[in-house]
Amino acid sequence: MTSLPRRFCPPVLVACVALASSVLLVPAPASAETAAGTVLSSTALDPALAPAGAAESYVVRYSTLRTAEQAGESTGTVFVPTGDAPADGWPVVSYAHGTTGVADSCAPSATGTAQYERPAIEAWLAAGHAVVATDYAGMGTPGVHAYLDGPAAGANAIDIVRAAHTMLGDRLSPEWITTGLSQGGNTSFFTAAAASTRAPDLDFRGAVSVAGPTGLDTVLPLVGPVLPPVVPSGFLGYVFYTLAGLADQRPELDVRQYLTPKGVEYLDAATTLCGNEFRDYRSAHPAQFGELLTRPLTPLAPVLEQMQAVPVSGYDRPLLVTQSLSDQTVPAPLTFAHTARMTAAGTDFQLVTFPTPDHIGTLMASMPASLDFAARVLS
């Protein structure tokens, strides 16, 4: 840390003391009555985990949504760029990360930003933006992450912006945008739809969704022992991370009843293993859905709709959607179906496509368009 915040923490904190290496924190538990975005604790991030171009890096724990219907906590990181803040403060980018898993050990604040996402965060810092990045509730906080629970993830991405303002005061501009890749691209839709109403004290300016999956609420209920052609085989990870979250947050659904003994082993692996580890587990224990599921997930459709139905309207700020035509993880037809629904709903958005990047490659392929978008919407 090179300098201290220029305003004190609000009275809701038990105490606020500035240290040479961190912004303080007396931890305080969140409750249903705790205001969203309340800082519960913060400390300096391990320098080895900080991206290039960050003059200050923090881990923050803050109040937010645990699921679409339940209050809780999340952790995340706050990065301040080098140099002097503009007169109006650094504009903020709330970055939502792609799939890393659902366990505490998968949280980027604990392991560092994924190598394929770090260049994007560094690009935002180099362009003069503060970056805040939620881990998502349940990763580093109680319970299992509610994977692809869009309303919760959107709230997580919004509330960390408010938490960062509490920490850094007028060094941050009230203007902010959101962006993210894959799971984070999905989160960006939900963030954009809720930002102005959830955080009216801030100045939300727009969102960039990079290779964000949509339509999962209609696809996942079709998954069963016989896999429909419309469901790409790569969705197996989506399915089991989603079921891992549901098994933790909604025990009344008894998701294990849908699983064979091998499916239960897959569920346990998804609950504890992070992205590459779970991928390696699947490679070492290959299976088709017919070996993992006893029956279709159709009875879960109402819950999946609540969690995963990406809004097609209600966006009050500009929206940029980017998609590679070669993406095999989030196939372009799913994105095009969603943008067609947005067009039918009268939603104003911009769609940018790329011919060749793979799913992960879409992130940096999108950066020129993303930076141009930010330059247009941020004053």
Short mmCIF file of C-alpha atoms in Angstrom, two decimals:
data_model
loop_
_atom_site.label_atom_id
_atom_site.label_comp_id
_atom_site.label_asym_id
_atom_site.label_seq_id
_atom_site.Cartn_x
_atom_site.Cartn_y
_atom_site.Cartn_z
CA MET A 1 0.00 0.00 0.00
CA THR A 2 1.41 3.36 -0.99
CA SER A 3 -1.14 5.70 0.54
CA LEU A 4 -4.06 5.60 2.92
CA PRO A 5 -7.76 6.19 2.22
CA ARG A 6 -8.79 9.82 2.34
CA ARG A 7 -11.99 9.29 4.28
CA PHE A 8 -12.83 7.30 7.36
CA CYS A 9 -14.83 4.09 7.32
CA PRO A 10 -18.51 4.61 8.16
CA PRO A 11 -19.86 3.96 11.66
CA VAL A 12 -21.21 0.55 10.60
CA LEU A 13 -17.69 -0.84 11.01
CA VAL A 14 -16.63 -1.70 14.51
CA ALA A 15 -13.31 0.06 13.92
CA CYS A 16 -11.16 1.42 11.14
CA VAL A 17 -7.44 1.72 11.63
CA ALA A 18 -4.87 2.44 8.92
CA LEU A 19 -1.78 0.25 8.85
CA ALA A 20 1.27 0.72 6.70
CA SER A 21 0.58 -2.44 4.73
CA SER A 22 -3.20 -2.74 4.71
CA VAL A 23 -6.54 -1.07 5.13
CA LEU A 24 -7.93 -2.22 8.41
CA LEU A 25 -10.32 -4.39 9.61
CA VAL A 26 -12.04 -5.75 12.51
CA PRO A 27 -14.07 -8.64 11.09
CA ALA A 28 -17.79 -8.45 11.64
CA PRO A 29 -20.28 -11.14 10.60
CA ALA A 30 -22.89 -10.31 8.01
CA SER A 31 -26.56 -10.75 8.72
CA ALA A 32 -29.81 -10.23 6.90
CA GLU A 33 -29.86 -6.71 8.38
CA THR A 34 -26.33 -5.79 7.22
CA ALA A 35 -26.46 -3.30 4.35
CA ALA A 36 -25.29 -4.72 1.02
CA GLY A 37 -21.69 -3.82 0.33
CA THR A 38 -20.72 -3.32 3.97
CA VAL A 39 -17.02 -3.99 4.48
CA LEU A 40 -16.62 -6.78 7.01
CA SER A 41 -12.83 -6.99 6.79
CA SER A 42 -9.98 -6.21 4.43
CA THR A 43 -6.25 -6.70 4.24
CA ALA A 44 -3.38 -6.37 1.81
CA LEU A 45 -3.25 -9.04 -0.90
CA ASP A 46 -0.20 -11.25 -1.05
CA PRO A 47 2.07 -9.30 -3.47
CA ALA A 48 2.81 -12.52 -5.34
CA LEU A 49 -0.86 -12.64 -6.38
CA ALA A 50 -1.14 -9.01 -7.51
CA PRO A 51 -1.38 -8.18 -11.22
CA ALA A 52 1.19 -5.98 -12.90
CA GLY A 53 0.24 -2.31 -12.78
CA ALA A 54 -1.50 -2.47 -9.41
CA ALA A 55 -0.04 0.05 -6.98
CA GLU A 56 -2.27 -1.28 -4.21
CA SER A 57 -4.02 -4.63 -3.92
CA TYR A 58 -6.47 -5.70 -1.22
CA VAL A 59 -8.63 -8.64 -0.24
CA VAL A 60 -12.04 -7.51 1.00
CA ARG A 61 -14.86 -9.42 2.69
CA TYR A 62 -18.26 -7.77 2.35
CA SER A 63 -21.98 -8.33 2.76
CA THR A 64 -23.99 -9.33 -0.30
CA LEU A 65 -26.35 -12.09 -1.49
CA ARG A 66 -25.54 -15.74 -0.76
CA THR A 67 -28.12 -16.95 -3.28
CA ALA A 68 -30.89 -15.23 -5.19
CA GLU A 69 -33.01 -15.30 -2.01
CA GLN A 70 -30.51 -15.39 0.87
CA ALA A 71 -28.19 -12.76 2.34
CA GLY A 72 -24.58 -13.66 2.95
CA GLU A 73 -20.98 -12.67 2.38
CA SER A 74 -18.39 -12.71 -0.36
CA THR A 75 -14.71 -12.01 -0.66
CA GLY A 76 -12.93 -10.37 -3.55
CA THR A 77 -9.98 -8.24 -4.58
CA VAL A 78 -9.52 -4.51 -5.10
CA PHE A 79 -6.75 -3.19 -7.35
CA VAL A 80 -5.68 0.46 -7.60
CA PRO A 81 -3.64 1.56 -10.65
CA THR A 82 -0.33 3.33 -10.44
CA GLY A 83 -0.08 7.11 -10.55
CA ASP A 84 -2.18 9.88 -9.09
CA ALA A 85 -5.95 9.47 -9.14
CA PRO A 86 -7.85 11.80 -11.49
CA ALA A 87 -9.60 14.75 -9.89
CA ASP A 88 -12.88 12.83 -9.92
CA GLY A 89 -11.26 9.54 -8.85
CA TRP A 90 -10.41 6.35 -10.71
CA PRO A 91 -13.35 4.96 -12.72
CA VAL A 92 -14.09 1.40 -11.60
CA VAL A 93 -14.32 -1.86 -13.52
CA SER A 94 -16.10 -4.66 -11.68
CA TYR A 95 -14.55 -7.78 -13.19
CA ALA A 96 -16.42 -11.09 -12.88
CA HIS A 97 -14.17 -14.11 -13.31
CA GLY A 98 -14.76 -17.24 -15.35
CA THR A 99 -15.34 -20.70 -13.93
CA THR A 100 -12.75 -21.74 -11.35
CA GLY A 101 -14.86 -24.12 -9.26
CA VAL A 102 -17.17 -23.80 -6.27
CA ALA A 103 -14.92 -24.55 -3.28
CA ASP A 104 -13.11 -22.07 -1.04
CA SER A 105 -9.77 -23.11 -2.47
CA CYS A 106 -10.92 -21.96 -5.92
CA ALA A 107 -11.30 -18.28 -4.94
CA PRO A 108 -9.03 -15.98 -7.00
CA SER A 109 -8.30 -13.87 -3.90
CA ALA A 110 -6.67 -16.97 -2.39
CA THR A 111 -4.98 -18.44 -5.47
CA GLY A 112 -4.48 -15.40 -7.70
CA THR A 113 -6.33 -14.41 -10.84
CA ALA A 114 -6.33 -17.14 -13.48
CA GLN A 115 -3.39 -16.75 -15.84
CA TYR A 116 -5.67 -16.34 -18.86
CA GLU A 117 -7.63 -13.54 -17.14
CA ARG A 118 -4.72 -11.65 -15.59
CA PRO A 119 -3.79 -9.85 -18.86
CA ALA A 120 -7.30 -8.41 -19.07
CA ILE A 121 -7.16 -7.02 -15.53
CA GLU A 122 -3.71 -5.63 -16.25
CA ALA A 123 -5.05 -3.97 -19.40
CA TRP A 124 -7.84 -2.30 -17.41
CA LEU A 125 -5.33 -1.04 -14.84
CA ALA A 126 -2.98 0.25 -17.55
CA ALA A 127 -5.90 2.17 -19.08
CA GLY A 128 -6.44 4.00 -15.78
CA HIS A 129 -9.23 2.04 -14.12
CA ALA A 130 -9.46 0.67 -10.62
CA VAL A 131 -10.50 -2.98 -10.79
CA VAL A 132 -12.63 -4.83 -8.25
CA ALA A 133 -13.17 -8.57 -8.67
CA THR A 134 -15.62 -10.59 -6.64
CA ASP A 135 -14.79 -14.21 -5.77
CA TYR A 136 -18.57 -14.89 -5.68
CA ALA A 137 -20.34 -15.83 -2.45
CA GLY A 138 -19.45 -19.28 -1.14
CA MET A 139 -15.87 -19.17 -2.39
CA GLY A 140 -13.89 -18.17 0.69
CA THR A 141 -17.10 -17.64 2.64
CA PRO A 142 -19.55 -20.10 4.25
CA GLY A 143 -21.14 -22.77 2.10
CA VAL A 144 -20.59 -23.91 -1.47
CA HIS A 145 -20.64 -21.33 -4.26
CA ALA A 146 -24.07 -21.05 -5.91
CA TYR A 147 -22.67 -21.64 -9.38
CA LEU A 148 -24.50 -19.74 -12.13
CA ASP A 149 -26.98 -18.24 -9.69
CA GLY A 150 -27.16 -15.07 -11.75
CA PRO A 151 -29.04 -12.78 -9.34
CA ALA A 152 -26.59 -13.63 -6.55
CA ALA A 153 -23.49 -13.28 -8.72
CA GLY A 154 -24.76 -9.97 -10.10
CA ALA A 155 -25.27 -8.69 -6.56
CA ASN A 156 -21.77 -9.88 -5.64
CA ALA A 157 -20.30 -7.85 -8.53
CA ILE A 158 -22.32 -4.75 -7.60
CA ASP A 159 -21.76 -4.85 -3.86
CA ILE A 160 -17.97 -5.09 -4.12
CA VAL A 161 -18.00 -1.72 -5.89
CA ARG A 162 -19.71 -0.17 -2.89
CA ALA A 163 -17.28 -1.93 -0.55
CA ALA A 164 -14.32 -0.54 -2.50
CA HIS A 165 -15.74 2.97 -2.18
CA THR A 166 -15.94 2.50 1.58
CA MET A 167 -12.28 1.49 1.61
CA LEU A 168 -10.85 4.08 -0.78
CA GLY A 169 -13.27 6.99 -0.56
CA ASP A 170 -13.00 9.73 -3.16
CA ARG A 171 -9.98 8.11 -4.75
CA LEU A 172 -12.64 6.22 -6.73
CA SER A 173 -15.08 7.80 -9.14
CA PRO A 174 -18.75 6.88 -8.70
CA GLU A 175 -18.69 5.89 -12.39
CA TRP A 176 -18.28 2.19 -13.03
CA ILE A 177 -18.81 -0.57 -15.56
CA THR A 178 -18.80 -4.35 -15.35
CA THR A 179 -17.32 -7.06 -17.54
CA GLY A 180 -16.36 -10.71 -17.35
CA LEU A 181 -15.56 -13.87 -19.28
CA SER A 182 -17.65 -17.05 -19.47
CA GLN A 183 -19.30 -17.43 -16.05
CA GLY A 184 -18.30 -13.81 -15.60
CA GLY A 185 -19.92 -12.90 -18.91
CA ASN A 186 -23.12 -14.47 -17.64
CA THR A 187 -22.73 -12.48 -14.42
CA SER A 188 -22.28 -9.27 -16.41
CA PHE A 189 -25.81 -9.57 -17.81
CA PHE A 190 -27.30 -9.92 -14.34
CA THR A 191 -25.10 -7.14 -12.97
CA ALA A 192 -26.19 -4.76 -15.72
CA ALA A 193 -29.87 -5.50 -15.19
CA ALA A 194 -29.72 -4.77 -11.44
CA ALA A 195 -26.92 -2.20 -11.01
CA SER A 196 -28.87 1.05 -11.12
CA THR A 197 -31.55 -0.11 -8.69
CA ARG A 198 -29.26 -2.04 -6.31
CA ALA A 199 -26.65 0.73 -6.08
CA PRO A 200 -28.40 4.02 -6.95
CA ASP A 201 -25.72 5.92 -5.01
CA LEU A 202 -23.18 4.94 -7.67
CA ASP A 203 -23.12 5.85 -11.37
CA PHE A 204 -23.36 2.65 -13.41
CA ARG A 205 -22.39 3.23 -17.04
CA GLY A 206 -22.61 -0.11 -18.84
CA ALA A 207 -21.53 -3.74 -19.25
CA VAL A 208 -19.44 -5.97 -21.50
CA SER A 209 -20.33 -9.67 -21.59
CA VAL A 210 -17.50 -11.79 -23.03
CA ALA A 211 -18.51 -15.30 -24.13
CA GLY A 212 -21.22 -15.41 -21.48
CA PRO A 213 -23.43 -18.52 -21.49
CA THR A 214 -27.15 -17.86 -21.86
CA GLY A 215 -30.18 -20.09 -22.20
CA LEU A 216 -28.88 -22.56 -19.64
CA ASP A 217 -32.21 -22.46 -17.81
CA THR A 218 -33.79 -24.07 -20.87
CA VAL A 219 -30.90 -26.42 -21.70
CA LEU A 220 -29.94 -27.90 -18.32
CA PRO A 221 -33.42 -29.30 -17.51
CA LEU A 222 -33.13 -31.37 -20.71
CA VAL A 223 -30.03 -33.15 -19.43
CA GLY A 224 -30.65 -36.76 -18.48
CA PRO A 225 -29.37 -40.29 -19.06
CA VAL A 226 -29.97 -39.74 -22.79
CA LEU A 227 -28.19 -36.53 -23.73
CA PRO A 228 -30.18 -34.38 -26.20
CA PRO A 229 -28.18 -33.22 -29.24
CA VAL A 230 -28.79 -29.56 -28.26
CA VAL A 231 -26.61 -29.95 -25.16
CA PRO A 232 -22.86 -29.74 -25.88
CA SER A 233 -20.85 -32.39 -24.07
CA GLY A 234 -18.74 -29.64 -22.47
CA PHE A 235 -21.77 -28.76 -20.38
CA LEU A 236 -21.00 -31.66 -18.05
CA GLY A 237 -18.88 -29.33 -15.92
CA TYR A 238 -21.65 -26.71 -15.88
CA VAL A 239 -24.16 -29.34 -14.79
CA PHE A 240 -22.15 -30.77 -11.92
CA TYR A 241 -20.96 -27.41 -10.58
CA THR A 242 -24.59 -26.29 -10.64
CA LEU A 243 -25.72 -29.45 -8.83
CA ALA A 244 -22.94 -29.01 -6.25
CA GLY A 245 -24.29 -25.58 -5.41
CA LEU A 246 -27.88 -26.79 -5.29
CA ALA A 247 -26.97 -29.71 -3.01
CA ASP A 248 -25.56 -27.21 -0.52
CA GLN A 249 -28.12 -24.40 -0.69
CA ARG A 250 -31.29 -26.31 -1.44
CA PRO A 251 -31.09 -29.67 0.37
CA GLU A 252 -34.85 -30.09 -0.01
CA LEU A 253 -34.26 -30.74 -3.72
CA ASP A 254 -32.23 -33.85 -2.89
CA VAL A 255 -30.17 -33.59 -6.08
CA ARG A 256 -28.43 -36.89 -5.30
CA GLN A 257 -31.65 -38.72 -6.20
CA TYR A 258 -30.90 -37.86 -9.83
CA LEU A 259 -27.44 -39.44 -9.68
CA THR A 260 -26.00 -42.90 -10.07
CA PRO A 261 -23.23 -43.95 -7.64
CA LYS A 262 -20.70 -42.72 -10.18
CA GLY A 263 -22.69 -39.50 -10.49
CA VAL A 264 -22.42 -39.01 -6.72
CA GLU A 265 -18.65 -39.40 -7.02
CA TYR A 266 -18.66 -36.75 -9.76
CA LEU A 267 -20.75 -34.46 -7.54
CA ASP A 268 -18.32 -34.86 -4.64
CA ALA A 269 -15.42 -34.10 -6.99
CA ALA A 270 -17.16 -30.99 -8.35
CA THR A 271 -17.77 -29.78 -4.78
CA THR A 272 -14.11 -29.97 -3.79
CA LEU A 273 -11.96 -29.68 -6.94
CA CYS A 274 -11.10 -26.48 -8.78
CA GLY A 275 -11.29 -25.99 -12.54
CA ASN A 276 -8.22 -27.79 -13.86
CA GLU A 277 -8.38 -30.38 -11.09
CA PHE A 278 -12.01 -31.22 -11.91
CA ARG A 279 -11.15 -31.36 -15.60
CA ASP A 280 -8.31 -33.78 -14.83
CA TYR A 281 -10.67 -35.84 -12.67
CA ARG A 282 -13.12 -36.13 -15.56
CA SER A 283 -10.29 -37.17 -17.88
CA ALA A 284 -9.16 -39.83 -15.42
CA HIS A 285 -12.74 -41.04 -14.78
CA PRO A 286 -14.49 -40.54 -18.14
CA ALA A 287 -18.25 -40.91 -18.17
CA GLN A 288 -21.29 -40.01 -20.22
CA PHE A 289 -24.45 -38.55 -18.73
CA GLY A 290 -26.07 -41.96 -19.03
CA GLU A 291 -23.56 -43.29 -16.50
CA LEU A 292 -24.06 -40.35 -14.13
CA LEU A 293 -27.79 -39.56 -14.09
CA THR A 294 -30.71 -41.82 -13.25
CA ARG A 295 -33.34 -39.54 -14.78
CA PRO A 296 -33.71 -36.12 -16.44
CA LEU A 297 -33.24 -32.94 -14.42
CA THR A 298 -36.60 -31.65 -15.62
CA PRO A 299 -38.12 -31.29 -12.08
CA LEU A 300 -35.36 -28.75 -11.32
CA ALA A 301 -36.55 -26.45 -14.11
CA PRO A 302 -38.31 -23.87 -11.85
CA VAL A 303 -35.21 -23.42 -9.70
CA LEU A 304 -32.90 -23.29 -12.70
CA GLU A 305 -35.12 -20.65 -14.30
CA GLN A 306 -34.91 -18.49 -11.16
CA MET A 307 -31.13 -18.83 -11.11
CA GLN A 308 -30.20 -18.84 -14.77
CA ALA A 309 -32.78 -17.02 -16.89
CA VAL A 310 -30.64 -14.18 -18.25
CA PRO A 311 -32.70 -10.98 -18.61
CA VAL A 312 -33.57 -10.00 -22.18
CA SER A 313 -34.78 -6.53 -21.21
CA GLY A 314 -34.55 -4.04 -18.36
CA TYR A 315 -31.07 -2.77 -19.18
CA ASP A 316 -30.87 0.97 -18.64
CA ARG A 317 -27.24 1.42 -19.73
CA PRO A 318 -25.25 0.41 -22.83
CA LEU A 319 -24.50 -3.28 -23.30
CA LEU A 320 -21.75 -4.89 -25.39
CA VAL A 321 -21.88 -8.62 -26.14
CA THR A 322 -18.83 -10.39 -27.63
CA GLN A 323 -18.73 -13.91 -29.04
CA SER A 324 -16.34 -16.09 -31.05
CA LEU A 325 -17.82 -18.10 -33.88
CA SER A 326 -15.32 -20.87 -33.05
CA ASP A 327 -16.21 -21.14 -29.36
CA GLN A 328 -16.97 -24.77 -28.47
CA THR A 329 -17.63 -24.10 -24.77
CA VAL A 330 -20.28 -21.42 -25.25
CA PRO A 331 -21.45 -22.11 -28.82
CA ALA A 332 -22.33 -19.05 -30.85
CA PRO A 333 -25.89 -20.24 -31.62
CA LEU A 334 -26.78 -20.01 -27.92
CA THR A 335 -25.58 -16.41 -27.79
CA PHE A 336 -27.32 -15.55 -31.06
CA ALA A 337 -30.57 -17.01 -29.74
CA HIS A 338 -30.27 -14.76 -26.70
CA THR A 339 -29.44 -11.63 -28.69
CA ALA A 340 -32.42 -12.41 -30.95
CA ARG A 341 -34.63 -12.46 -27.86
CA MET A 342 -33.12 -9.15 -26.73
CA THR A 343 -33.80 -7.65 -30.15
CA ALA A 344 -37.41 -8.85 -30.00
CA ALA A 345 -37.73 -7.25 -26.56
CA GLY A 346 -36.47 -3.91 -27.89
CA THR A 347 -33.21 -4.00 -25.94
CA ASP A 348 -30.43 -1.77 -27.26
CA PHE A 349 -27.09 -3.59 -27.41
CA GLN A 350 -24.01 -4.02 -29.57
CA LEU A 351 -22.81 -7.46 -30.71
CA VAL A 352 -19.19 -8.01 -31.76
CA THR A 353 -18.11 -11.40 -33.13
CA PHE A 354 -14.72 -12.93 -33.88
CA PRO A 355 -14.08 -15.75 -36.36
CA THR A 356 -11.30 -17.79 -34.77
CA PRO A 357 -10.56 -17.44 -31.02
CA ASP A 358 -11.43 -20.30 -28.73
CA HIS A 359 -13.52 -19.68 -25.63
CA ILE A 360 -10.67 -18.34 -23.48
CA GLY A 361 -9.07 -16.49 -26.38
CA THR A 362 -12.22 -14.41 -26.79
CA LEU A 363 -11.28 -12.42 -23.68
CA MET A 364 -8.19 -10.73 -25.09
CA ALA A 365 -9.63 -10.64 -28.61
CA SER A 366 -12.43 -8.55 -27.08
CA MET A 367 -10.15 -6.13 -25.20
CA PRO A 368 -9.88 -3.46 -27.93
CA ALA A 369 -13.67 -3.33 -28.23
CA SER A 370 -14.04 -3.42 -24.43
CA LEU A 371 -11.61 -0.55 -23.90
CA ASP A 372 -13.29 1.47 -26.65
CA PHE A 373 -16.66 0.81 -25.01
CA ALA A 374 -15.32 2.05 -21.66
CA ALA A 375 -13.90 5.18 -23.27
CA ARG A 376 -17.32 5.96 -24.73
CA VAL A 377 -19.44 5.39 -21.64
CA LEU A 378 -17.12 6.71 -18.92
CA SER A 379 -16.61 10.46 -18.84
#
